[in-house]
PDB file of C-alpha atoms in Angstrom:
ATOM      1  CA  MET A 513      -0.304 -10.404  -5.186  1.00 95.00           C
ATOM      2  CA  LEU A 514      -0.278  -8.911  -1.736  1.00 97.00           C
ATOM      3  CA  VAL A 515      -2.938  -6.666  -0.234  1.00 98.00           C
ATOM      4  CA  VAL A 516      -2.024  -4.152   2.454  1.00 98.00           C
ATOM      5  CA  GLU A 517      -4.758  -2.614   4.583  1.00 98.00           C
ATOM      6  CA  LEU A 518      -4.015   0.610   6.448  1.00 97.00           C
ATOM      7  CA  ALA A 519      -5.930   2.358   9.223  1.00 97.00           C
ATOM      8  CA  PHE A 520      -5.692   6.132   9.674  1.00 96.00           C
ATOM      9  CA  THR A 521      -6.256   8.667  12.400  1.00 92.00           C
ATOM     10  CA  PRO A 522      -6.454  12.394  11.637  1.00 88.00           C
ATOM     11  CA  ALA A 523      -2.895  13.022  12.898  1.00 92.00           C
ATOM     12  CA  PRO A 524      -1.379  16.087  11.206  1.00 94.00           C
ATOM     13  CA  GLU A 525       1.866  14.172  10.609  1.00 95.00           C
ATOM     14  CA  ARG A 526      -0.005  11.728   8.366  1.00 94.00           C
ATOM     15  CA  LEU A 527      -1.460  14.490   6.242  1.00 92.00           C
ATOM     16  CA  ALA A 528       1.948  16.184   5.967  1.00 95.00           C
ATOM     17  CA  ALA A 529       3.594  12.923   4.842  1.00 95.00           C
ATOM     18  CA  ARG A 530       0.897  11.988   2.322  1.00 93.00           C
ATOM     19  CA  PRO A 531       2.168  13.916  -0.765  1.00 95.00           C
ATOM     20  CA  ALA A 532       5.613  12.246  -0.670  1.00 95.00           C
ATOM     21  CA  HIS A 533       3.963   8.875  -0.027  1.00 96.00           C
ATOM     22  CA  ARG A 534       1.690   9.312  -3.042  1.00 95.00           C
ATOM     23  CA  GLU A 535       4.689  10.156  -5.238  1.00 96.00           C
ATOM     24  CA  THR A 536       6.213   6.847  -4.147  1.00 96.00           C
ATOM     25  CA  LEU A 537       2.973   5.045  -5.038  1.00 97.00           C
ATOM     26  CA  ILE A 538       2.998   6.606  -8.513  1.00 97.00           C
ATOM     27  CA  ARG A 539       6.571   5.411  -9.038  1.00 96.00           C
ATOM     28  CA  LEU A 540       5.790   1.884  -7.781  1.00 97.00           C
ATOM     29  CA  HIS A 541       2.796   1.708 -10.117  1.00 97.00           C
ATOM     30  CA  ALA A 542       4.893   2.840 -13.087  1.00 96.00           C
ATOM     31  CA  GLU A 543       7.507   0.197 -12.208  1.00 96.00           C
ATOM     32  CA  GLY A 544       4.830  -2.520 -12.109  1.00 95.00           C
ATOM     33  CA  HIS A 545       5.041  -3.266  -8.372  1.00 96.00           C
ATOM     34  CA  LEU A 546       1.666  -1.726  -7.451  1.00 97.00           C
ATOM     35  CA  LEU A 547      -1.622  -2.525  -9.166  1.00 95.00           C
ATOM     36  CA  ALA A 548      -3.868  -0.085  -7.299  1.00 96.00           C
ATOM     37  CA  ALA A 549      -4.004   1.968  -4.115  1.00 97.00           C
ATOM     38  CA  GLY A 550      -6.369   4.401  -2.486  1.00 96.00           C
ATOM     39  CA  PRO A 551      -8.152   5.489   0.666  1.00 95.00           C
ATOM     40  CA  TRP A 552     -11.518   4.273   1.854  1.00 96.00           C
ATOM     41  CA  SER A 553     -14.255   6.819   1.131  1.00 95.00           C
ATOM     42  CA  GLY A 554     -14.256   8.126   4.717  1.00 91.00           C
ATOM     43  CA  ASP A 555     -10.429   8.425   4.760  1.00 90.00           C
ATOM     44  CA  GLU A 556     -10.269   6.105   7.788  1.00 95.00           C
ATOM     45  CA  GLY A 557      -7.806   3.852   5.994  1.00 97.00           C
ATOM     46  CA  ALA A 558      -6.639   2.589   2.635  1.00 97.00           C
ATOM     47  CA  LEU A 559      -6.144  -0.524   0.541  1.00 98.00           C
ATOM     48  CA  LEU A 560      -3.073  -1.195  -1.600  1.00 98.00           C
ATOM     49  CA  VAL A 561      -2.657  -4.109  -4.032  1.00 97.00           C
ATOM     50  CA  PHE A 562       0.974  -4.971  -4.742  1.00 97.00           C
ATOM     51  CA  THR A 563       2.177  -7.242  -7.536  1.00 95.00           C
ATOM     52  CA  THR A 564       5.410  -8.250  -5.852  1.00 95.00           C
ATOM     53  CA  ASP A 565       6.656 -10.893  -3.448  1.00 96.00           C
ATOM     54  CA  ARG A 566       6.682 -10.564   0.328  1.00 96.00           C
ATOM     55  CA  ASP A 567      10.410  -9.823   0.639  1.00 97.00           C
ATOM     56  CA  HIS A 568      10.197  -6.951  -1.831  1.00 97.00           C
ATOM     57  CA  LEU A 569       7.018  -5.656  -0.189  1.00 97.00           C
ATOM     58  CA  GLU A 570       8.797  -5.549   3.184  1.00 96.00           C
ATOM     59  CA  LYS A 571      11.561  -3.447   1.576  1.00 96.00           C
ATOM     60  CA  ILE A 572       8.933  -1.104   0.145  1.00 96.00           C
ATOM     61  CA  LEU A 573       7.261  -0.744   3.553  1.00 96.00           C
ATOM     62  CA  ASP A 574      10.606  -0.118   5.245  1.00 95.00           C
ATOM     63  CA  THR A 575      11.755   2.428   2.652  1.00 94.00           C
ATOM     64  CA  ASP A 576       8.618   4.596   2.738  1.00 94.00           C
ATOM     65  CA  PRO A 577       8.358   6.042   6.280  1.00 92.00           C
ATOM     66  CA  TYR A 578       4.612   6.509   5.802  1.00 95.00           C
ATOM     67  CA  TYR A 579       3.859   2.895   6.713  1.00 95.00           C
ATOM     68  CA  ARG A 580       5.807   2.339   9.904  1.00 91.00           C
ATOM     69  CA  ARG A 581       7.050   5.657  11.247  1.00 94.00           C
ATOM     70  CA  THR A 582       4.292   8.174  10.539  1.00 96.00           C
ATOM     71  CA  PRO A 583       1.881   8.910  13.404  1.00 96.00           C
ATOM     72  CA  GLY A 584      -1.685   8.245  12.330  1.00 96.00           C
ATOM     73  CA  VAL A 585      -0.853   5.333   9.999  1.00 97.00           C
ATOM     74  CA  GLU A 586      -1.177   1.706  11.068  1.00 96.00           C
ATOM     75  CA  VAL A 587      -0.580  -1.333   8.867  1.00 96.00           C
ATOM     76  CA  ARG A 588      -3.582  -3.467   9.836  1.00 97.00           C
ATOM     77  CA  SER A 589      -2.909  -6.452   7.624  1.00 98.00           C
ATOM     78  CA  ILE A 590      -0.788  -7.851   4.837  1.00 98.00           C
ATOM     79  CA  ARG A 591      -2.449 -10.724   3.037  1.00 98.00           C
ATOM     80  CA  ALA A 592      -1.687 -12.820  -0.008  1.00 96.00           C
ATOM     81  CA  TRP A 593      -4.427 -12.537  -2.614  1.00 94.00           C
ATOM     82  CA  THR A 594      -5.070 -14.675  -5.673  1.00 91.00           C
ATOM     83  CA  PRO A 595      -7.618 -12.964  -7.916  1.00 89.00           C
ATOM     84  CA  VAL A 596      -9.753 -15.178 -10.112  1.00 87.00           C
ATOM     85  CA  VAL A 597     -10.858 -12.309 -12.354  1.00 85.00           C
ATOM     86  CA  GLY A 598      -8.924  -9.136 -13.089  1.00 78.00           C
ATOM     87  CA  GLY A 599      -5.455 -10.174 -12.014  1.00 68.00           C
ATOM     88  CA  PRO A 600      -2.468 -10.661 -14.294  1.00 62.00           C
ATOM     89  CA  GLU A 601      -2.972 -14.449 -14.435  1.00 58.00           C
ATOM     90  CA  SER A 602      -6.684 -14.277 -15.293  1.00 48.00           C
ATOM     91  CA  ALA A 603      -6.323 -13.523 -19.010  1.00 41.00           C
ATOM     92  CA  ALA A 604      -8.505 -15.718 -21.194  1.00 42.00           C
ATOM     93  CA  PRO A 605      -6.749 -18.619 -22.942  1.00 42.00           C
TER      94      PRO A 605
END
């Protein structure tokens, strides 16, 4: 799994781009590439948990302009994450 952390500013371009971005997230979730995504409670950023490899994640980030070309959105970090509880590999034997 890969976790992407975003930081936001109140740029109007970000808010205008958000509906199309959220449609992409819904599709990625339905396809099984995204486990969960959502903004922090103060809307100063967001956390996304992807269930894909790094190469595919880079394609996702490049395809959706929200991540790299929308003013007010900054990808702060991309980190590998191995959940002990709650991930796809944590099912009881």
